[in-house]
Short mmCIF file of C-alpha atoms and ligand atoms in Angstrom, two decimals:
data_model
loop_
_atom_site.label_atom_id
_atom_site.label_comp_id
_atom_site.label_asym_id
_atom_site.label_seq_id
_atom_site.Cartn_x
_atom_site.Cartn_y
_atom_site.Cartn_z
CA UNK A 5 0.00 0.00 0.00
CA UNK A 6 2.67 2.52 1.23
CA UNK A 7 4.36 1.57 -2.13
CA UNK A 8 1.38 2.57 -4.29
CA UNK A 9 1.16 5.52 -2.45
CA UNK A 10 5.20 6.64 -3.02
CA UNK A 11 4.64 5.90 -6.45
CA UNK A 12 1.91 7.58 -7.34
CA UNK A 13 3.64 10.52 -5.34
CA UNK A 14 6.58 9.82 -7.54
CA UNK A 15 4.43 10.05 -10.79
CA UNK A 16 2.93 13.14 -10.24
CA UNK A 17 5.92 14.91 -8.90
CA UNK A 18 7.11 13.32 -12.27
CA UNK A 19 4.42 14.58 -14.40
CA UNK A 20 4.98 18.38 -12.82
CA UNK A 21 8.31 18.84 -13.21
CA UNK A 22 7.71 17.46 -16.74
CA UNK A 23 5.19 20.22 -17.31
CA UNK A 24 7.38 22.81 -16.32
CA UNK A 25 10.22 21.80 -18.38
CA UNK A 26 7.68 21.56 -21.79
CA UNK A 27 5.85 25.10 -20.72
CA UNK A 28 8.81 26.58 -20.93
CA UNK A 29 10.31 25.01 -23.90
CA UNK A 30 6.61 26.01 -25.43
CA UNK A 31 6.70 29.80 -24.29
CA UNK A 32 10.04 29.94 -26.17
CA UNK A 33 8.54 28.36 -29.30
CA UNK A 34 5.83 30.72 -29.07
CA UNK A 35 7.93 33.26 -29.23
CA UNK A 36 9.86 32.12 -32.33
CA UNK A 37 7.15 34.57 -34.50
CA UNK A 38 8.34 37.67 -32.92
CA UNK A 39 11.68 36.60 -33.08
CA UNK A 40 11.30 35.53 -36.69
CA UNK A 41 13.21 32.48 -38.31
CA UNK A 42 13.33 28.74 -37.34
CA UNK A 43 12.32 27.70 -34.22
CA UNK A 44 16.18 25.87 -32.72
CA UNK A 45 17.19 26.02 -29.33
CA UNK A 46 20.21 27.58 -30.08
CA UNK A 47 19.41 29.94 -32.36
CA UNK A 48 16.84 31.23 -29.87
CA UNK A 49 19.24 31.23 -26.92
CA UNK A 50 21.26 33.78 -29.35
CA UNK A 51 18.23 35.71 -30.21
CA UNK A 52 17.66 36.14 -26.25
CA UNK A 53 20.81 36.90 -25.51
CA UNK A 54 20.89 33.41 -23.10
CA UNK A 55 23.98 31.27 -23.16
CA UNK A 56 23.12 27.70 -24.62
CA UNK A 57 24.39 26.57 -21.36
CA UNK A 58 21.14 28.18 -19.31
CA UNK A 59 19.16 25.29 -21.50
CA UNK A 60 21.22 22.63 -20.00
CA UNK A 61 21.59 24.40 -16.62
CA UNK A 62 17.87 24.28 -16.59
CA UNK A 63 17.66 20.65 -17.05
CA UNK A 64 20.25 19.35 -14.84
CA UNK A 65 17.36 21.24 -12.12
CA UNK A 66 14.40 20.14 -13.07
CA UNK A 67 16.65 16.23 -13.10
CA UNK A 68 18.04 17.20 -9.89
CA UNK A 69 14.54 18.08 -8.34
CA UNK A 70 13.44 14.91 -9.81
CA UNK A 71 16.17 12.80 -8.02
CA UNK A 72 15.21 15.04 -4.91
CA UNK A 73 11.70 14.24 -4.87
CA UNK A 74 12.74 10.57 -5.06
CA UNK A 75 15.02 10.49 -3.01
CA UNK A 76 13.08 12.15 0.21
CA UNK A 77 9.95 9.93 -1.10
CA UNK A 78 12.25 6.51 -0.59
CA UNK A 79 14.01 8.08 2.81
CA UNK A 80 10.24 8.42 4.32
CA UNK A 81 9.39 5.18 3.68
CA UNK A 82 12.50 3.54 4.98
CA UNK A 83 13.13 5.81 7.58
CA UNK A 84 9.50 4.34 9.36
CA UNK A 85 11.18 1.54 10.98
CA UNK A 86 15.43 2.40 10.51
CA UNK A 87 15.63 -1.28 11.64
CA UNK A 88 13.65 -3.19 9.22
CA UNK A 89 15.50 -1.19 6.49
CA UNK A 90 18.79 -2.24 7.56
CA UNK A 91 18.14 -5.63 8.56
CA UNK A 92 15.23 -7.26 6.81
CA UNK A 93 17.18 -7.40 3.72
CA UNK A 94 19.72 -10.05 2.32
CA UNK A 95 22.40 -8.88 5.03
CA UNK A 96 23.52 -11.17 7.42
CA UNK A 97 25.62 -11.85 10.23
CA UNK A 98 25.62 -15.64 9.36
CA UNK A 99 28.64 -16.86 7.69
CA UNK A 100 27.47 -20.57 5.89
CA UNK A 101 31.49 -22.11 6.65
CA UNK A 102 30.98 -20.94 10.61
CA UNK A 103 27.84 -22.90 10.73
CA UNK A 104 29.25 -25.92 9.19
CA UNK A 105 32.12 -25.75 11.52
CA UNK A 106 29.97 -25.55 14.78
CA UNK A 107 27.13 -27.94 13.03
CA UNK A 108 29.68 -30.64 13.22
CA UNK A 109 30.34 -30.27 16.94
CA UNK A 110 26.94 -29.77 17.61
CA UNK A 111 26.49 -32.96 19.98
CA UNK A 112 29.32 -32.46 22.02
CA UNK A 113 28.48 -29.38 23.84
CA UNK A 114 28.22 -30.79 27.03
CA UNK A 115 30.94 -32.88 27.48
CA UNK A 116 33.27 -31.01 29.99
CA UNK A 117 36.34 -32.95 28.85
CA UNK A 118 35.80 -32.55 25.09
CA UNK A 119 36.71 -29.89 22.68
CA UNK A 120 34.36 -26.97 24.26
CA UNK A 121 36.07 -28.13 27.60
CA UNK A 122 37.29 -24.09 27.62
CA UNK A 123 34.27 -22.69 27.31
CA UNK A 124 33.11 -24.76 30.39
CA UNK A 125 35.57 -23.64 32.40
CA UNK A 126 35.37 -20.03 30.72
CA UNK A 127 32.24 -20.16 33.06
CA UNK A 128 34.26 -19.32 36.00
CA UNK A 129 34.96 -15.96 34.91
CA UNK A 130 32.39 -14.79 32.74
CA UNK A 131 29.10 -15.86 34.75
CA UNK A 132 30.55 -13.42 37.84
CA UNK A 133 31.24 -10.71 35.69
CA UNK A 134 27.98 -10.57 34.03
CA UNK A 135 26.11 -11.15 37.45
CA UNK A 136 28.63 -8.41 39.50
CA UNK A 137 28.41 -5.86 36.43
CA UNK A 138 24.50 -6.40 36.42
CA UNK A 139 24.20 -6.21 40.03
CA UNK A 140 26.04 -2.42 39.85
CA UNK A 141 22.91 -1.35 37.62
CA UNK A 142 19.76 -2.29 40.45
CA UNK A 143 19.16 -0.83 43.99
CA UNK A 144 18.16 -4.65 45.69
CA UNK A 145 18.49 -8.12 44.89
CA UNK A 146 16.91 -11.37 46.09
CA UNK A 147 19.97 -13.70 47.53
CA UNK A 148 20.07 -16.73 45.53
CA UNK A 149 18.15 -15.21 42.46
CA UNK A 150 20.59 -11.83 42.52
CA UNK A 151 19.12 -11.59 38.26
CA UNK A 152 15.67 -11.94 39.05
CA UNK A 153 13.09 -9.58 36.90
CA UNK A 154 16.19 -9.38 34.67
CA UNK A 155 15.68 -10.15 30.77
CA UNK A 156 18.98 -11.15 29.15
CA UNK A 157 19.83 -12.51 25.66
CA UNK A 158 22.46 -14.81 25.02
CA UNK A 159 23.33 -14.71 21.45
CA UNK A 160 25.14 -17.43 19.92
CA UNK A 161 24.33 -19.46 22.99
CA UNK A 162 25.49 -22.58 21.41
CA UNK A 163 24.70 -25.85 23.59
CA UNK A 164 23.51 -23.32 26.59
CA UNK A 165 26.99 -23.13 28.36
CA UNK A 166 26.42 -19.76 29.77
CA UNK A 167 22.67 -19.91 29.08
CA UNK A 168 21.92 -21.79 31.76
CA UNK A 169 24.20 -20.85 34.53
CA UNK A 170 22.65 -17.00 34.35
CA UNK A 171 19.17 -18.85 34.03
CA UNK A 172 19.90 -20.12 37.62
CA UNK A 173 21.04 -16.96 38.70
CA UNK A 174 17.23 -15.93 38.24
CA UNK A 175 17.46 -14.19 34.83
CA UNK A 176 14.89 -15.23 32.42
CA UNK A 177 17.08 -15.68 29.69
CA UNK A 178 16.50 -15.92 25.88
CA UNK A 179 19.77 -17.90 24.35
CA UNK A 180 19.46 -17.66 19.90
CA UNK A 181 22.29 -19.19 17.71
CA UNK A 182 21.94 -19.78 13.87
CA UNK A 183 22.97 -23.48 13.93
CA UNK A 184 19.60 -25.33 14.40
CA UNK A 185 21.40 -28.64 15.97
CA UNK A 186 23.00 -26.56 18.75
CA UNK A 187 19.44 -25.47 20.02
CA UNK A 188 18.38 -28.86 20.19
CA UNK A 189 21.03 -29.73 22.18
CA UNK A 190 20.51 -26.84 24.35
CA UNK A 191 16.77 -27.40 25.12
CA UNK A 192 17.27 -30.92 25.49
CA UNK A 193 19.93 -30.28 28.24
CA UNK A 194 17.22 -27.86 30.02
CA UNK A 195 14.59 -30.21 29.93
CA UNK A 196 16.38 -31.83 32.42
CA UNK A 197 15.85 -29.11 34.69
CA UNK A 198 12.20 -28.02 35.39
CA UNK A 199 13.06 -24.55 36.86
CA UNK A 200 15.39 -23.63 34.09
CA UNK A 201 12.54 -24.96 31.50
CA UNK A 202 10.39 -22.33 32.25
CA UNK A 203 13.32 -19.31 32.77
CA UNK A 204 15.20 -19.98 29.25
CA UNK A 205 13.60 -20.17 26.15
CA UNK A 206 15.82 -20.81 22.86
CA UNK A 207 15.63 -20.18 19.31
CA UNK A 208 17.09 -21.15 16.21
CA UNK A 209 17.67 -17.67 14.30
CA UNK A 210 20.23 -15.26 13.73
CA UNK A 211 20.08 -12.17 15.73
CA UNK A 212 19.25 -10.18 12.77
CA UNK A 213 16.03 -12.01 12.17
CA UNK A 214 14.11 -11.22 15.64
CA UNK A 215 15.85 -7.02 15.75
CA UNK A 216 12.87 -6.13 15.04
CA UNK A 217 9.96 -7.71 17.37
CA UNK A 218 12.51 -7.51 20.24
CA UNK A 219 13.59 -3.98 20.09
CA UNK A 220 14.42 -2.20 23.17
CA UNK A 221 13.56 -5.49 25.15
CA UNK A 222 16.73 -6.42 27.33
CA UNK A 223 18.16 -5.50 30.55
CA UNK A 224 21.96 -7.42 28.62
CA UNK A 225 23.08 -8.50 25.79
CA UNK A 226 25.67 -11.39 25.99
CA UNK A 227 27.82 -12.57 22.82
CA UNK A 228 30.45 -14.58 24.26
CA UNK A 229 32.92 -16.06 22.18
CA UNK A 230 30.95 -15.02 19.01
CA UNK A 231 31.77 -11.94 17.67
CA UNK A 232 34.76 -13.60 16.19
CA UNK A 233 32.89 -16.14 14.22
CA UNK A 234 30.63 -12.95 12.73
CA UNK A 235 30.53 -11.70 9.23
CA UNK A 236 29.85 -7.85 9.64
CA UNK A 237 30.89 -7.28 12.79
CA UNK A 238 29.27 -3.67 12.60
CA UNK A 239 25.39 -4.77 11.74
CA UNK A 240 26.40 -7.64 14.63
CA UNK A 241 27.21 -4.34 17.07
CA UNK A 242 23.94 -2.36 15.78
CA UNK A 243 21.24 -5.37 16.18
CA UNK A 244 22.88 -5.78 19.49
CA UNK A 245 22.47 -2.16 20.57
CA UNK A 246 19.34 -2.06 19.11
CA UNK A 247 17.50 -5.06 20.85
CA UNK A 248 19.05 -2.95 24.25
CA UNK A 249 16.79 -1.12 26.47
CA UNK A 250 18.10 2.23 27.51
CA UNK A 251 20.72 2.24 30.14
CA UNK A 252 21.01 -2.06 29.36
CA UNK A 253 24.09 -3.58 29.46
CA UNK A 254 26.13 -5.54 26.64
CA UNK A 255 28.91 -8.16 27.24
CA UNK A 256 31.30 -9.35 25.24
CA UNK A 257 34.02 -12.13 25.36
CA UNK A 258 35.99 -12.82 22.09
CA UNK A 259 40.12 -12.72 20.81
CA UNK A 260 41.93 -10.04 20.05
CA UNK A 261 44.04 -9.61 16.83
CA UNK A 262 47.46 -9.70 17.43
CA UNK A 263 50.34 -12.24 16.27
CA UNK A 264 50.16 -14.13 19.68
CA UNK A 265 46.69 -14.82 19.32
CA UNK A 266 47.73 -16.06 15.82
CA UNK A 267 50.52 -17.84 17.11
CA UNK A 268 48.56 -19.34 20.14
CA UNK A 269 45.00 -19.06 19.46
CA UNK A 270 45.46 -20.97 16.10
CA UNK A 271 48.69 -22.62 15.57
CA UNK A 272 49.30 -24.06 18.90
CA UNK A 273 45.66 -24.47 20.09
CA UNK A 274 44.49 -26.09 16.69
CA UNK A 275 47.50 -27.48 14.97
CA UNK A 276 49.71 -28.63 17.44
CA UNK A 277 47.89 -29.50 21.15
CA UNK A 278 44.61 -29.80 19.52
CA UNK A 279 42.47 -27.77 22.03
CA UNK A 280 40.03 -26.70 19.29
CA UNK A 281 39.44 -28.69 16.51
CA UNK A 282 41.36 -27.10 13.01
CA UNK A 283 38.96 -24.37 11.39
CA UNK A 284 37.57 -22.73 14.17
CA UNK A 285 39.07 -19.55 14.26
CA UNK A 286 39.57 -17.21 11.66
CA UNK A 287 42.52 -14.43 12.51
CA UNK A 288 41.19 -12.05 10.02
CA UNK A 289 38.05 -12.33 11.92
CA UNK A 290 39.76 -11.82 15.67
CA UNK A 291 39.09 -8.01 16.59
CA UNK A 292 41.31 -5.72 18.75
CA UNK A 293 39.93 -3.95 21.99
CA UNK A 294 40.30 -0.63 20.43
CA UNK A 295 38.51 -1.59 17.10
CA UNK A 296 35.59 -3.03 19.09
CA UNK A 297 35.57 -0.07 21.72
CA UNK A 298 35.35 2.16 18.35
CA UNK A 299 32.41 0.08 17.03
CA UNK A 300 30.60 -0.01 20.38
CA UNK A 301 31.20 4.04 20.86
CA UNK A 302 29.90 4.67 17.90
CA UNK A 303 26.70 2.74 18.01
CA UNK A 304 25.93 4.88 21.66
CA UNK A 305 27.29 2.28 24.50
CA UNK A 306 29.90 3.38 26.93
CA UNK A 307 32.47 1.18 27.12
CA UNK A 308 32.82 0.86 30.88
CA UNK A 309 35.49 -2.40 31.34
CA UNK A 310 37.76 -4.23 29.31
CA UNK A 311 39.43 -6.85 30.83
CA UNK A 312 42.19 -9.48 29.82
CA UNK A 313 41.74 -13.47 30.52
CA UNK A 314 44.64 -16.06 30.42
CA UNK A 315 43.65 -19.98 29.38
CA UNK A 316 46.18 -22.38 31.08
CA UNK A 317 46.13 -25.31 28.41
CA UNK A 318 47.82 -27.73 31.23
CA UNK A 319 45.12 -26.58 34.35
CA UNK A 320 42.52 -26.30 32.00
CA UNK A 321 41.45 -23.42 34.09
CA UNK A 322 40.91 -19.70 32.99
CA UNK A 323 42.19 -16.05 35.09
CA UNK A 324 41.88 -12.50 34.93
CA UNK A 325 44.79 -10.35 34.06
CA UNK A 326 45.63 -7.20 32.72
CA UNK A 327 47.57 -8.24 29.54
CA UNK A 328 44.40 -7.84 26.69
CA UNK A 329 46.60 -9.27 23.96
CA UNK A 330 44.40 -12.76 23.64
CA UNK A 331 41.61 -13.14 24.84
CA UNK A 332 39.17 -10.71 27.32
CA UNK A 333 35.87 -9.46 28.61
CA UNK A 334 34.30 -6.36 27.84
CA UNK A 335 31.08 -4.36 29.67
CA UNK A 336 29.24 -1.26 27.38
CA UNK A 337 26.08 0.25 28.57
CA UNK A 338 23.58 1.95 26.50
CA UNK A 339 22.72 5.35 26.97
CA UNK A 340 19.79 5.35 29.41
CA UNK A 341 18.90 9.12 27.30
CA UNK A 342 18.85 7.17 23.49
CA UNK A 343 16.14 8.25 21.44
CA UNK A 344 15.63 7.25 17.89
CA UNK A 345 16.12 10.38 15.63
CA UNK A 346 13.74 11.24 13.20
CA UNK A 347 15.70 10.91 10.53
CA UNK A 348 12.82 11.57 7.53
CA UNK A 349 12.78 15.12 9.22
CA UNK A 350 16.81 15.23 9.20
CA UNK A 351 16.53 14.05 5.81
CA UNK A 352 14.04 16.40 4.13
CA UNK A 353 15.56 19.66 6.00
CA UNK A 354 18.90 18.45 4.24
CA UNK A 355 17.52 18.14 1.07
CA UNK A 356 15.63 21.45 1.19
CA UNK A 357 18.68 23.29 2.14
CA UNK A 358 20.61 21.68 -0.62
CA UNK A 359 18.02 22.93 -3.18
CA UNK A 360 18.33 26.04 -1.62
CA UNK A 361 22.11 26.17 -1.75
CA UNK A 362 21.65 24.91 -5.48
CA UNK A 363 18.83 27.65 -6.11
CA UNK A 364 20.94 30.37 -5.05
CA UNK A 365 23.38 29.32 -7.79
CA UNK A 366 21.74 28.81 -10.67
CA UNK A 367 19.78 32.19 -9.78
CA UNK A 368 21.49 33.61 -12.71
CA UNK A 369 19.79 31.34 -14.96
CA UNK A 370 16.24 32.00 -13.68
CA UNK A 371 17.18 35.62 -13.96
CA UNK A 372 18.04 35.31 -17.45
CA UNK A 373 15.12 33.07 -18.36
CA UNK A 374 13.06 35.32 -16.68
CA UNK A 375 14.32 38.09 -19.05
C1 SAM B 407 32.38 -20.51 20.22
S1 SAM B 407 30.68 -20.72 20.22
C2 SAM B 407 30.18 -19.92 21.71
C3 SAM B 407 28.93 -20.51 22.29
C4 SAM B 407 28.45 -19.89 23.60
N1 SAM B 407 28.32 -18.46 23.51
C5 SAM B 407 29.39 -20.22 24.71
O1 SAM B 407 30.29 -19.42 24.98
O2 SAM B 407 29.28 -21.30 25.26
C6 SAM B 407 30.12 -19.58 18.98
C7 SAM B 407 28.63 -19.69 18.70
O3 SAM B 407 28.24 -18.57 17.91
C8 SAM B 407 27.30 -19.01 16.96
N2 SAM B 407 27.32 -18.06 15.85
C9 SAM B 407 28.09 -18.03 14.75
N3 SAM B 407 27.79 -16.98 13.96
C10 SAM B 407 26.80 -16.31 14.59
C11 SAM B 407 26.05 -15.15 14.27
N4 SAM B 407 26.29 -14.45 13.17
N5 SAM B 407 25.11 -14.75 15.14
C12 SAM B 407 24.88 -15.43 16.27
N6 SAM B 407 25.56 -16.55 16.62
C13 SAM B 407 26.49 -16.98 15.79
C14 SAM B 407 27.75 -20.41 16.59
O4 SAM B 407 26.72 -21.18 16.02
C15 SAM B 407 28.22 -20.93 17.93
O5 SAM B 407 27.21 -21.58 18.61
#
């Protein structure tokens, strides 16, 4: 409907312009008896003492307020919803070789000894930091339950390593990841457990896919160890910003990009002691604490802690230190004043300023057309 209607806008925006443009043409014709001789666009431009120039002038506006019409006409309609603009089309954060990768492992999520026995152990660190971080933001807490009333997604939840551990903290948690075997492996490990059965609920979906119904919905965003495994890191950062409710918190665990992570993270951990199977990590994909602090500035959180964590290989066990230069642990939070701008007004007030600008210009042309 709202397409008919832009078009038919279009059209007789179209038609105007078009009018204007043949009027004028037609006064000039008209005039070609007083002026005497055959009617030619140059010749006449001669006889009025107008550059042949003003003719062209005079169509580059009328094409220009054509394309400026258009252009404010296809900026109202997308700017309705910025969201479903930007991420109801083709673009993804899905790369198809990640999910075969993690498809393949799919069944071993919860064996502590086996290839995701890091992440297990990860646990250690990460589940205090979200809880202690979270637990800064609220007045009171219940004692065993310190997350309840709390809404927290876990994207890329995987097998529901971290899902579940902040579901017994009293969060009601909502863990999405785009490989469809992982899920079932992560409900089927929370049926086990009737309390955590009704606090998690899991999806099979890329975070791009639900942006839009769950705007504005959570009191955190967790992506831990996934922003690595992300094509488009930036759209990841948006949707994740997006689905935030003011003042919410985001936390992030992933690798950082320098040649020890290359040298540890993927020769020694997958070639040589075969920690993570071969494939998992891509470098080019690792990202450096300043990059990501950049990307989550920019999209309106406030970076408030990075932090660095050391993996012992031969403990199997995971601390916190200060060196960032493999992996760590990062806390934004959303501005508790973001608003939405209303871009369509932005974008029309831009527009009319640049015809203005462009008016101005080509005054001399009206001038002479008017003589
Ligand atoms: C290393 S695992 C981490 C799993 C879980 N967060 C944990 O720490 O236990 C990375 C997960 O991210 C998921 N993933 C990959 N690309 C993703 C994307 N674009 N959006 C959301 N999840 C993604 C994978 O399917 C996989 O389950």
């Amino acid at each position: 409907m709202l397409n008919v209607l832009l078009c038919r806008a279009f059209c007789l925006q179209l038609e105007r312009w078009s009018c204007i443009l043949r009027s004028s043409e037609d006064n000039l014709k008209n005039l070609q008896p007083l002026l005497g001789g055959a009617y030619s666009k140059n010749q006449l431009s001669w006889t009025l003492q107008i550059k042949p120039s003003v003719f062209s002038e005079y169509r580059i506006m009328c094409f220009k307020s054509y394309s400026m019409t258009f252009a404010c006409l296809n900026r109202m309609k997308s700017y309705r919803l910025p969201w479903t603009r930007l991420y109801s089309t083709s673009r993804t954060t899905v790369d198809s070789s990640e999910v075969k990768t993690f498809l393949a492992l799919a069944h071993r999520w919860w064996d502590e000894q086996g290839v995701y026995a890091p992440l297990h152990s990860m646990n250690d660190l990460r589940v205090p930091f979200i809880r202690d971080n979270l637990l800064k933001t609220v007045a009171d807490h219940q004692p065993g339950k310190p997350l309840s009333g709390m809404k927290i997604l876990d994207v890329g939840c995987g097998g529901g390593l971290l899902t579940e551990p902040l579901g017994r903290l009293g969060a009601s948690v909502i863990g999405i990841d785009p490989v469809d075997e992982n899920i079932k492996t992560a409900q089927h490990h929370k049926s086990f457990d009737p309390v955590l059965d009704k606090r998690i609920e899991y999806r099979a979906c890329s975070l791009e896919k639900i942006v839009e119904e769950t705007a504005e919905t959570f009191d955190a965003v967790v992506a831990s160890e996934v922003v690595e495994h992300v094509l488009d890191l930036e759209m990841f950062i948006q949707c994740c910003c997006q689905v935030l409710k003011p003042g919410g918190s985001l936390f992030i665990t992933t690798i950082n990009k320098t040649q020890l992570s290359y040298a540890l993270g993927i020769v020694f951990s997958e070639q040589i002691a075969g920690i993570v199977p071969k494939g998992t990590h891509t470098w080019e994909k690792f990202v450096s604490p300043e990059k990501l602090e950049s990307i989550l500035e920019s999209n309106g959180l406030s970076v408030q802690t990075v932090a660095g964590m050391l993996y012992n290989p031969f403990s199997g066990y995971w601390r916190w230190s200060e060196n960032t230069s493999l992996n760590y642990a990062a806390h934004a939070l959303k501005s508790s004043m973001q608003k939405h701008p209303a871009p369509a007004e932005f974008a029309l007030k831009e527009e009319t300023e640049e015809l203005r600008i462009e008016t101005s210009t080509n005054s001399g042309v009206h001038e002479a057309l008017k003589k």
